XYZ file of C-alpha atoms in Angstrom:
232
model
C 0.000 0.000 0.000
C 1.440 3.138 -0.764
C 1.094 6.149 2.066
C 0.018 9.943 -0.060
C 1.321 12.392 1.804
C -1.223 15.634 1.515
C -0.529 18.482 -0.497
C -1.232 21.048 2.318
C -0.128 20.832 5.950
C -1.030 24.297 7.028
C -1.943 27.688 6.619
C -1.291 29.606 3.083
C 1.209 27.607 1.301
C -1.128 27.008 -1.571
C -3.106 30.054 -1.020
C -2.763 33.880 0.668
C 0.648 34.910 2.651
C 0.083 35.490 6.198
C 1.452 39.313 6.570
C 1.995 39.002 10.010
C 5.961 39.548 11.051
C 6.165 37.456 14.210
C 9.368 38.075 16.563
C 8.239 35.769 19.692
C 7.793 31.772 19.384
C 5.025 30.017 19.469
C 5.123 26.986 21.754
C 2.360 24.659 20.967
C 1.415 21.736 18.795
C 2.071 22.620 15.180
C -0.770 21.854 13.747
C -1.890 18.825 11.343
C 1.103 17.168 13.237
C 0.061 13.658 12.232
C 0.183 14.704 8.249
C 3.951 15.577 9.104
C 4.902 12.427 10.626
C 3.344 10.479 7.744
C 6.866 9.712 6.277
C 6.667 9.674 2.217
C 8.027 6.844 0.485
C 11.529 8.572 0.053
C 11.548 9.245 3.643
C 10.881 5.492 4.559
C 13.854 4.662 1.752
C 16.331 7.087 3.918
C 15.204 5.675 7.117
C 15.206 1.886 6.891
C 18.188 2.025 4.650
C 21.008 5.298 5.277
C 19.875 4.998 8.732
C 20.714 1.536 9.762
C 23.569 1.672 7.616
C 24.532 4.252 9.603
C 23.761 2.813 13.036
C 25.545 -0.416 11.724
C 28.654 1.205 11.442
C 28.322 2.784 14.550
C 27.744 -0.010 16.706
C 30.668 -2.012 14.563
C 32.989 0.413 16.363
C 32.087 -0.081 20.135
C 34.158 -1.871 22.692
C 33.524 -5.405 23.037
C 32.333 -4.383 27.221
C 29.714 -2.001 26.051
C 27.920 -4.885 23.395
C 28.461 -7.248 25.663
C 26.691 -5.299 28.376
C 23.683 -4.558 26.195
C 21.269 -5.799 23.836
C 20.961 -4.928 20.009
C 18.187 -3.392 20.786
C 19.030 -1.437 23.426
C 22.374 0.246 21.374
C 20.065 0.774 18.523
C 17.850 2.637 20.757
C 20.441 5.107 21.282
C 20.890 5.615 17.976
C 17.608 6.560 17.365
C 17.489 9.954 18.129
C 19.996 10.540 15.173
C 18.316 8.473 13.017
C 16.821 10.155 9.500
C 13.444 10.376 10.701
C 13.797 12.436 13.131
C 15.891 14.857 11.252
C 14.218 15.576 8.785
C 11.930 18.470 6.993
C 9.037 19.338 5.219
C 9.005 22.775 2.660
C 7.135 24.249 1.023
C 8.522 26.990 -1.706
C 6.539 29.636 -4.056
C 8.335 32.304 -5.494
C 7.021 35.745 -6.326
C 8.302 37.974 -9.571
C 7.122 41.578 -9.388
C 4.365 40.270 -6.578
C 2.976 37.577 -8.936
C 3.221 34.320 -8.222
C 5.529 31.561 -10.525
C 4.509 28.303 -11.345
C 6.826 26.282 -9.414
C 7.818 22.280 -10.088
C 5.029 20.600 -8.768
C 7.329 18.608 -5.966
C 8.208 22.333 -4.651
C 4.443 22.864 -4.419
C 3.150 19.882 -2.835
C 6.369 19.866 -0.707
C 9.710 18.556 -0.470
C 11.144 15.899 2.217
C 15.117 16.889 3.170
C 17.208 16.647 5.403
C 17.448 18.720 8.397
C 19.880 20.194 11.257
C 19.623 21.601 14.465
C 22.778 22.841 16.042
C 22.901 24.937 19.914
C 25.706 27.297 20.660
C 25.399 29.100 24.164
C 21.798 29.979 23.943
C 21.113 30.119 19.827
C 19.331 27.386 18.403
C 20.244 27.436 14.241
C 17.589 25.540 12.222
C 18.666 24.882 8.638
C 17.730 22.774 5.836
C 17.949 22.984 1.994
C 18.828 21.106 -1.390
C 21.470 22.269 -4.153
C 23.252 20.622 -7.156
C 24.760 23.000 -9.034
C 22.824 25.820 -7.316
C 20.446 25.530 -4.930
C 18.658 26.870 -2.320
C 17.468 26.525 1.971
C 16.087 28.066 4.842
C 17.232 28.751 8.345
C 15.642 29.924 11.468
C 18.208 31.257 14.369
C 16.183 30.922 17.457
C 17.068 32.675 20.743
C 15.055 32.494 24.460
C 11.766 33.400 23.123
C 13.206 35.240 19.932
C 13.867 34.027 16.452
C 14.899 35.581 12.891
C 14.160 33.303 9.625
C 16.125 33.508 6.007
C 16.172 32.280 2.801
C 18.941 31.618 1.378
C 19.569 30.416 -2.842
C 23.017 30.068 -4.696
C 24.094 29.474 -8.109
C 26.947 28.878 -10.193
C 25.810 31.928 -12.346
C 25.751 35.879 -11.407
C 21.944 36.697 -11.593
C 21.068 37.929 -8.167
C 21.434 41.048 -5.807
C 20.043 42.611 -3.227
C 19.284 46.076 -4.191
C 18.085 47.650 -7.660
C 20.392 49.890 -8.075
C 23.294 47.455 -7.159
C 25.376 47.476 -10.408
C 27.056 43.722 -9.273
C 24.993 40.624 -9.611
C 25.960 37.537 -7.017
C 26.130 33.838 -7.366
C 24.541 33.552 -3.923
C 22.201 35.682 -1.335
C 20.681 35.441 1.634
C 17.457 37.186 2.300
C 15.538 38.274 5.620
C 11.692 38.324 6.501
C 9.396 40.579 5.774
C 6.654 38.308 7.005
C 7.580 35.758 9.722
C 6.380 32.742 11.987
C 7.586 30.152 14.418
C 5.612 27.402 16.174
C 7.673 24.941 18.615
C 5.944 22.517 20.535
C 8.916 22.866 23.324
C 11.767 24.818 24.744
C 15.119 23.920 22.413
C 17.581 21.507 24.502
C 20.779 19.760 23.750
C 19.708 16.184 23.292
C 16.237 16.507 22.667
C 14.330 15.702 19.485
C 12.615 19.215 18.622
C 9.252 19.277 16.215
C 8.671 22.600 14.806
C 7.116 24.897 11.930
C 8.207 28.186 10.624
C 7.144 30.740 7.738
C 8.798 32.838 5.919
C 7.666 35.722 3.215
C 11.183 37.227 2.446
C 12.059 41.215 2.057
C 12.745 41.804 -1.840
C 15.452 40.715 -3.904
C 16.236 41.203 -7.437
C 17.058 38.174 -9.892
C 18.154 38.708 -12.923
C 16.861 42.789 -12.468
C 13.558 41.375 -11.537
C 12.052 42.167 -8.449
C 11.336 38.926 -6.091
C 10.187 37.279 -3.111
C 10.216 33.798 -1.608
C 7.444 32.151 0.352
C 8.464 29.107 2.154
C 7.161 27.065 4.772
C 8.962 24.727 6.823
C 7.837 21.162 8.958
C 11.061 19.951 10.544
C 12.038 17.497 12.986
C 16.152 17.403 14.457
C 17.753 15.848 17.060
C 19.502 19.320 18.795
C 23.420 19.236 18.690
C 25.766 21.080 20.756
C 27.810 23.076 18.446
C 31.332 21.923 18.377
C 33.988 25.456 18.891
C 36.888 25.943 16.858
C 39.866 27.541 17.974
């Protein structure tokens, strides 16, 4: 049996933009939760397969006292957290020339499943997911105490975009704040925890290719939350 996964989770991704700039979180249940956690058929290929690949490897490299000690399926247990399903993401992605709305690939429309991250660093949580091949493009959500800022970010390997009109350079890549912004978590961001969230974004204007633009994107995710690892 084969498991459709709807073509609208929430809100205005097929319809209006909520014009609404949002600066504190929203903790509650995101809503039409059990729609997002109705994995699609590529997200059941990534988690039965890259994930216990994965967790195989891992567990091939512990000391003989700690699989002795415990049971396959208590190691794999601990691996679950890190697991593909539950980091993971949901978008949805409608681009806007001169206020009018494109006609996007339909797997943009109906929404995309990827991959997603969730690092902490002292008391920012940094939400990110996105695709590229040859150009590409994401969004992130830095989230701190009860405060968060969105972006959108898109790259190429050809000069088309800028941020101003009157900019006389054009850039292979940009990155692009709100306008128009939301954030739902369902709880407080901890190291260790596996966070479910949504966010919005309706993006400030951009020019591409001298045209004037704007990105609306919605995002499901699910990450396990990772303490940032310091460089000197």
């Amino acid at each position: 049996m084969t498991i459709m996964v709807s073509t609208t989770l929430y809100s205005q991704t097929q319809n209006s933009v909520e014009k609404k700039y949002y600066s504190k979180i929203k903790y509650q249940d995101i809503p039409n939760r059990a729609l997002f956690e109705i994995l699609s058929p590529r997200e059941i290929e990534h988690s039965q397969k890259k994930s216990s690949e994965k967790t195989n490897q891992s567990i091939k490299k512990l000391p003989d006292s700690i699989t002795a000690k415990y049971s396959l399926d208590e190691i794999k247990l601990k691996y679950a957290p890190y697991e593909y399903k539950n980091n993971r993401s949901r978008i949805f992605y409608n681009v806007y020339y001169n206020k009018k709305k494109q006609n996007k690939k339909n797997y943009l429309k109906k929404g995309m499943d990827l991959p997603c991250g969730c690092q902490m660093k002292n008391d920012t949580l940094t939400v990110v997911t996105g695709f590229g091949f040859f150009g590409g493009l994401g969004f992130a959500s830095k989230i701190n105490r009860k405060k968060f800022t969105n972006y959108f970010w898109e790259y190429s390997d050809h000069e088309y975009l800028k941020l101003k009109k009157e900019d006389s350079i054009l850039k292979k890549s940009i990155e692009i704040g709100s306008k128009y912004q939301k954030m739902i978590l369902e709880k407080k961001p901890k190291i260790g925890q596996v966070l479910t969230g949504y966010f919005s974004i309706y993006t400030k204007p951009y020019y591409t290719n001298n045209t004037k633009s704007n990105v609306h994107g919605e995002v499901y995710f699910k990450c396990f939350v990772f303490k940032k690892q310091t460089t000197d």
